[in-house]
Tab-separated table of C-alpha atoms in Angstrom:
chain	number	residue	atom	x	y	z
A	1	MET	CA	0.000	0.000	0.000
A	2	SER	CA	1.429	3.383	-0.957
A	3	SER	CA	1.790	6.171	1.543
A	4	LYS	CA	-0.837	8.918	1.708
A	5	ASN	CA	-0.084	12.516	2.601
A	6	PHE	CA	-2.398	14.465	4.891
A	7	LEU	CA	-2.896	18.153	5.597
A	8	ALA	CA	-4.960	19.187	8.619
A	9	LEU	CA	-6.664	22.550	8.961
A	10	ASP	CA	-7.794	24.169	12.199
A	11	VAL	CA	-10.020	26.830	10.646
A	12	GLY	CA	-10.563	30.090	12.480
A	13	SER	CA	-11.820	33.476	11.386
A	14	ARG	CA	-8.331	35.038	11.685
A	15	ARG	CA	-5.900	32.153	11.230
A	16	ILE	CA	-5.775	28.593	9.963
A	17	GLY	CA	-3.494	26.212	11.793
A	18	LEU	CA	-1.743	23.613	9.649
A	19	ALA	CA	-0.342	20.157	10.320
A	20	MET	CA	0.978	17.389	8.078
A	21	ALA	CA	1.533	13.648	8.259
A	22	ASP	CA	1.752	10.579	6.078
A	23	SER	CA	0.067	7.209	6.494
A	24	GLN	CA	3.340	5.325	6.980
A	25	VAL	CA	4.805	7.342	9.842
A	26	LYS	CA	1.368	8.256	11.298
A	27	ILE	CA	2.700	11.142	13.367
A	28	ALA	CA	1.090	14.542	12.874
A	29	VAL	CA	3.475	17.493	12.937
A	30	PRO	CA	2.491	21.175	13.250
A	31	PHE	CA	3.210	22.989	9.978
A	32	GLY	CA	2.626	26.616	10.913
A	33	TRP	CA	-0.359	28.761	10.162
A	34	LEU	CA	-1.793	31.045	7.515
A	35	GLU	CA	-3.750	34.239	7.869
A	36	ASN	CA	-7.374	33.640	6.866
A	37	ASN	CA	-7.682	36.306	4.182
A	38	GLU	CA	-8.842	36.616	0.573
A	39	ASN	CA	-5.888	34.495	-0.641
A	40	ILE	CA	-6.367	31.569	1.731
A	41	VAL	CA	-7.965	29.137	-0.724
A	42	GLN	CA	-5.169	29.740	-3.238
A	43	GLU	CA	-2.502	29.357	-0.531
A	44	ILE	CA	-3.964	26.067	0.703
A	45	THR	CA	-4.349	24.821	-2.876
A	46	GLU	CA	-0.655	25.573	-3.489
A	47	LEU	CA	0.279	23.644	-0.326
A	48	VAL	CA	-1.827	20.686	-1.460
A	49	LEU	CA	-0.111	20.609	-4.849
A	50	ARG	CA	3.409	21.256	-3.520
A	51	HIS	CA	3.192	18.497	-0.897
A	52	ASP	CA	1.143	16.036	-2.972
A	53	ILE	CA	-1.659	15.957	-0.374
A	54	ASP	CA	-4.154	13.109	-0.744
A	55	THR	CA	-6.520	14.097	2.067
A	56	ILE	CA	-7.326	17.379	3.790
A	57	VAL	CA	-8.574	16.814	7.337
A	58	VAL	CA	-10.625	19.759	8.580
A	59	GLY	CA	-11.369	20.268	12.259
A	60	TYR	CA	-15.126	20.152	12.834
A	61	PRO	CA	-16.269	22.232	15.808
A	62	ARG	CA	-19.301	21.409	17.938
A	63	ASN	CA	-20.469	22.462	21.366
A	64	GLN	CA	-20.123	20.217	24.421
A	65	SER	CA	-23.487	18.598	23.633
A	66	GLY	CA	-22.231	17.659	20.168
A	67	GLU	CA	-24.492	20.189	18.449
A	68	PRO	CA	-23.373	22.449	15.579
A	69	THR	CA	-22.406	26.048	16.386
A	70	LYS	CA	-21.868	29.253	14.412
A	71	GLN	CA	-18.237	28.165	14.044
A	72	THR	CA	-19.447	24.851	12.553
A	73	GLU	CA	-21.311	26.806	9.868
A	74	PHE	CA	-18.237	28.979	9.292
A	75	VAL	CA	-16.063	25.888	8.742
A	76	GLU	CA	-18.626	24.304	6.396
A	77	GLU	CA	-18.784	27.512	4.337
A	78	PHE	CA	-14.988	27.663	4.274
A	79	VAL	CA	-14.750	24.108	2.894
A	80	LYS	CA	-17.352	24.876	0.192
A	81	GLN	CA	-14.835	27.279	-1.356
A	82	PHE	CA	-12.816	24.251	-2.502
A	83	GLU	CA	-15.720	22.623	-4.395
A	84	ASP	CA	-14.968	24.460	-7.646
A	85	ILE	CA	-11.249	23.727	-7.547
A	86	GLU	CA	-10.226	20.591	-9.388
A	87	LEU	CA	-7.991	18.888	-6.862
A	88	ASP	CA	-7.599	15.152	-6.671
A	89	THR	CA	-7.834	15.504	-2.910
A	90	GLU	CA	-10.418	14.185	-0.486
A	91	ILE	CA	-11.696	16.586	2.185
A	92	VAL	CA	-12.917	15.027	5.435
A	93	PHE	CA	-14.098	16.435	8.742
A	94	GLN	CA	-12.668	15.396	12.104
A	95	ASP	CA	-14.109	16.308	15.493
A	96	GLU	CA	-11.996	19.056	17.045
A	97	SER	CA	-13.536	19.142	20.517
A	98	LEU	CA	-11.164	20.757	23.018
A	99	THR	CA	-8.165	20.628	20.665
A	100	SER	CA	-7.240	24.278	21.303
A	101	VAL	CA	-7.284	23.641	25.054
A	102	GLN	CA	-5.107	20.548	24.569
A	103	ALA	CA	-2.764	22.534	22.330
A	104	GLU	CA	-2.328	25.258	24.955
A	105	GLN	CA	-1.623	22.626	27.606
A	106	ARG	CA	0.956	20.898	25.385
A	107	LEU	CA	2.759	24.114	24.566
A	108	GLY	CA	2.584	25.555	28.081
A	109	ASN	CA	4.916	28.503	28.550
A	110	LYS	CA	6.551	27.936	25.153
A	111	ILE	CA	3.709	29.745	23.357
A	112	LYS	CA	5.042	32.568	21.194
A	113	ASP	CA	1.858	33.457	19.325
A	114	LYS	CA	-1.678	32.227	18.781
A	115	GLY	CA	-0.702	30.797	15.408
A	116	GLU	CA	1.410	28.219	17.228
A	117	ILE	CA	-1.652	27.145	19.218
A	118	ASP	CA	-3.622	26.821	15.964
A	119	ALA	CA	-0.892	24.689	14.369
A	120	GLU	CA	-0.657	22.486	17.462
A	121	ALA	CA	-4.466	22.128	17.459
A	122	ALA	CA	-4.293	21.087	13.787
A	123	SER	CA	-1.723	18.429	14.693
A	124	ILE	CA	-4.036	17.076	17.420
A	125	ILE	CA	-6.937	16.965	14.940
A	126	LEU	CA	-4.763	15.103	12.442
A	127	GLN	CA	-3.334	12.707	15.025
A	128	ASP	CA	-6.876	11.836	16.164
A	129	PHE	CA	-7.849	11.200	12.534
A	130	LEU	CA	-4.822	8.975	11.935
A	131	GLU	CA	-5.434	6.966	15.095
A	132	GLU	CA	-9.098	6.448	14.215
A	133	ASN	CA	-8.495	5.528	10.566
A	134	TYR	CA	-4.968	4.133	10.182
A	135	GLU	CA	-4.110	2.591	13.548
A	136	ASN	CA	-3.959	-1.026	12.359
A	137	SER	CA	-2.761	-0.546	8.803
């Protein structure tokens, strides 16, 4: 079985945290962050092409009861922007409950900026996805 490359997105209104992994190593690594501006779809598309990404894993926010929120709608609308772009890339959602809190705890006093928290949160989202889908392969 050939290796698959993954890009995770922790989508926020100001920034998008990034993480990457492949299906052989199965370890998600923070990959920085991008400002969520008018160029974001193009920037993510370029990342997908440059790194030969097979699957984009998008953090899916819900409240503590598991219900959708305004942020859920924001993320869904964000993902719709990729529908008209011809990428041979699957886009999947992954629950992101409490990932920002976990990211802050992991980074502790090492936090330099909020973008680092977003990237760490993206790596948690991606690691959860890998463990749920590729643990025994």
